Amino acid sequence: MSGAGIVIAFWVLAITSVGSALAVVWVRDIFRAALFLVLCFASVAGLYITLNADFLAAVQILIYAGAISILLIFAIMLTRDTRSAGRSTYLRNPAFLIALLLFITLLFAVLNTDWQAVAQVGTEPSTTAIAQLLFDKTKGFVLPFEIASVLLLVAMIGAIALVKED
Amino acid sequence: MSFKTEPLVVNFGPQHPSTHGVFRMIVSLDGEVITDVEPVMGYLHRGVEKLAEERTYLQNIPFTDRLDYLASMSNNLAYVLAVEKLANIPVSPRAQYLRVIMAELQRIASHAMAVGSFLNDAGAFFTPLMYMFREREKVLDLFEMTCGQRLTYNYMRVGGLSHDIPPEFLPALGKFLDDMPGFIDEYEQLLSENEILLARTKGVGILPPQLAINASVSGPILRGSGVKWDLRKADPYCVYDRFDFDIPVGKAGDSYDRFWVRLQEMRQSVRIIQQAVAQLPQGEVRSQVPATLRPQAGEAYAHIEAPKGELGFYLVSDGSVAPYRFKIRSPSFINLTPLREMMVGYKVADAVIILGSLDIVLGEVDR
Amino acid sequence: MNLWDYIYNLANIRDRITDWANGLFVGWVVYLLIALVGIVAILIFLVPSLMAFIWIERRLVGRFQVRYGPNRVGPFGILQPVADALKVLAKEALTPADADKWVFWLAPVAIFVPALLVYAVLPFGPRMSFADLNIGILYVVAISSLSAISVFMAGWSSNNKFSLLGAMRAVAQMVSYEVPMVLSILGVIMLAGSLQMSHIVQEQLDRNVWFILIQPLGFMVYFISAVAELNRTPTDIMEAESEIVAGYHTEYSGMKFSLFYLAEYTNALAVSAIISTLFFGGWGTAPILDKLPPWLWFIAKIYFFFAILVWMRGTLPRLRIDQLMGFAWKFLLPLALINLFVTGAEVLVWEEYDLAAGWIIPSMVIINFALAGILIVAWTKLFQLRRAWA
Amino acid sequence: MTTAISGIELANQIKASFAEAVLEGDERAVILRSEYLTQVASFLKTTPGLEFDYLSHVTAVDYLDYFEVIYHITSLAHNHSAVIKVKTPDRDNPEVPSVASVWCGANLQEREVYDLMGVTFLEHPNLKRVLLWEGFPGHPLRKDFLTLEGKSPWQTIEPLEEGHHVL
């Protein structure tokens, strides 16, 4: 792959992802906002591909664009009146305050982090490397991984138990 | 834990693939569960009862063709029976037997359509419907041979039939009767043990016998609920008392039972026709009736077991050439009475199955 | 290299073009050119295949339904898809007055793009993939999960209650069937030790066993869930004609509708291809006819599985949504999980004794088929006990 | 064979319980006073030996100076049938009590009679037009329907909005 193509792809994807993220916030129609979120997720997946992280890209599509957005859509579906959902509420000012605080924190973090730039993007497929990192016998993360799965399972069973009618 | 959800009101029809014509159900849904149903009909109302008051008794026969257009012979029969009762007109034995043969062939054709479109409603992609069309086609060929028509026959006359059957009719009928039981066996094998069909229809749209009787439903729906009531046995008309046949009844009163009863009735119809052909006498098929019939003032109610249920004609005469009152007791219309009770609590997808199992024809519902 | 070599493996043509282009152009032009060649090659396969599929479906369903099917346009009605396409193009593209116009117009495109993207990784023969990604099958799963969103876009934007009902059903169904589908694929992935499509095929050819033999249960689960994702009968609840008119595409007409229609066939083709790849040895040949090009074998397998899909459509009635959901969660998911456990154990055995031991594969085939049979029967019985009418 | 119970015989049985209810009884039918209709109906439905549990049909006839509402009832258990009738003298405002509480099969049929003949059924659960649309002028099965101001009913539909009719 040539450098020029990657650069062009990066800029297109970067502008799309930032633009769609802004659209999520600004668009009044809540359903369209969700669709822009999907677009945002997808362009982030594209960014992963330009970094040769294809496993991560596929997972990004599968989980974020595929599953999380479906969850959002379900929530919209259950919303009583979506047409008026874009109107401002009494929570507007507190929300603005919290968002501002978060933004300042993030900005602070970004400026204070020592970013390690890599000269050359890895060309090898990253799937095996990720598997090595996760499941390696000595320095892997098998235990946290399993704990996370158990946690999810418990949450799922709990949810089922909560909504079960009888 | 319960959620407060917004009910969704959906209009099924008047233009919808599964309402079998222009019928409308206003269905309130909670998610996919039906909470209320209101049938709306009349989109095909042509005012037949009013029109018939302006025409002679003979001229009214074609109107009856257009009520339940899938069972015109039965409609003809019920109407001419009512006129004969009103004016005391005798009918020759041969005509009686031919009437029975035609009515039973009509029942096979109508039930074939009912079963086929019921399965179509269940979601089978037209295949059962096409198979059933194949069988109905044979009956229609027989009718075409008899009276030249394939849908609106206008074959029965007051005092008999419009004309005798052609000579090639009986051999063709014999072949049909030989083949038909095998086909019914095949359909029974293909359909009544299909796992998906069972899952979709068993326990769906249960109509308890008490409610069925109270709501005046008739025909396969009443028998599907386990009530052994068939006018061919209970109040024999024509020569039905001379034939040996069974009345199939359902057990649970669900959609499957109604479907099953129809399949079995096709079998019984074949039996009746076989006996009728064997006993068929020679002779005239039409007695002398004046073209402008003037029955004496009075009233008469004649009913038959049409494919869809009790089809009755209530005629009031004032001594003129036209009926003073021409009332049709249409089974499809009255069978819709317990629609709400049958549907509430089931899923949207069940609604079309239940409606399909009722087998309504809108020409008859709206008249 | 003679002509037969080029026909036998079409990748040789691509290599030839690459060599030729390398001498003429700079790197990125060659890159684009090869990509273009690949896209054209896929379209050359896809467009006639779609037309053939439409024709096959209509013909076959016609035969199932004791009628002729299309037989007027061209010999055996073979030009019927062309006539269909022309008719559809001439139709008016209606947009409902209260529709969300942007989303309404975008949805047909959005449903067609993922359907097409899947073709990038299908291995039509040795080295004959557009992009032989090393995450191949994961890519397929990820991309096809996007179509749920497109369906919901169509249903929501139409502003029609039937469409919305269809869309709600579609989302619920697609999310549910994704789970057993992925779990059933996992068995194959574990056996092959790779996500790469060509590697999965090569593994089957090297070991001389199609994975259907070791993964009968996985195949069954995958097949059913894939059919459910395709929304064809008996699982076409999201566009159930007799219930909700046409579901999410009730309001679509003309070319926009035909995009949905084509996407359905494109997906059906892709699913047939994936089934052949994962379970039936991909381009692998049968011993007698191994002189035929591998890609022809692959296409033949695709058509075979499509014919099975048509058969199912022509035969079965439709399930209800709760039954369909119950089937996914209570029947397919447990079976897929059990299959996963068993396969895991088998992979360990497989690695312990090397492949040379001749008894391994036959015994695994026997064990797996017996297990699949027992489980299916046992689970069905269990299901029947719970059914109210049983 | 369904036995038709003669009106005279049935009238005597009804008179035994409701002396006032019967107006007359002829060979074909019993004619009841309309105010007793519901009581007699449930009497006919529940009395052992009669048990008319099945309402075959309900209809009405316009005899110009009065309406006659006719009920064909059947007993599935005993296989006999009977006809009961009610006359409504007031032509402008004909009223009959509803039997839908006794036989729910009367529900749709009484609506139809109301729709086409204009007989009001008192205490009917849902007395709306069934075949014609709400707002249809007149009741078409009445003998004087066509003299309705010399205007066809179709000309009476008024457009609600531009191009939209609500039927």
Short mmCIF file of C-alpha atoms in Angstrom, two decimals, chain B residues 1 27 30 32 148 212 214 287 312 319 366:
data_model
loop_
_atom_site.label_atom_id
_atom_site.label_comp_id
_atom_site.label_asym_id
_atom_site.label_seq_id
_atom_site.Cartn_x
_atom_site.Cartn_y
_atom_site.Cartn_z
CA MET B 1 -42.34 -6.06 36.67
CA VAL B 27 -56.33 -4.27 15.68
CA ASP B 30 -49.45 -4.24 22.79
CA GLU B 32 -47.14 -8.11 19.19
CA GLY B 148 -70.81 -23.70 -19.08
CA ALA B 212 -69.62 -21.12 19.53
CA ASN B 214 -74.11 -18.83 21.75
CA SER B 287 -90.97 -29.41 -13.02
CA GLY B 312 -80.53 -19.57 4.84
CA GLY B 319 -98.39 -12.40 -3.77
CA ASP B 366 -71.30 -7.70 2.85
#
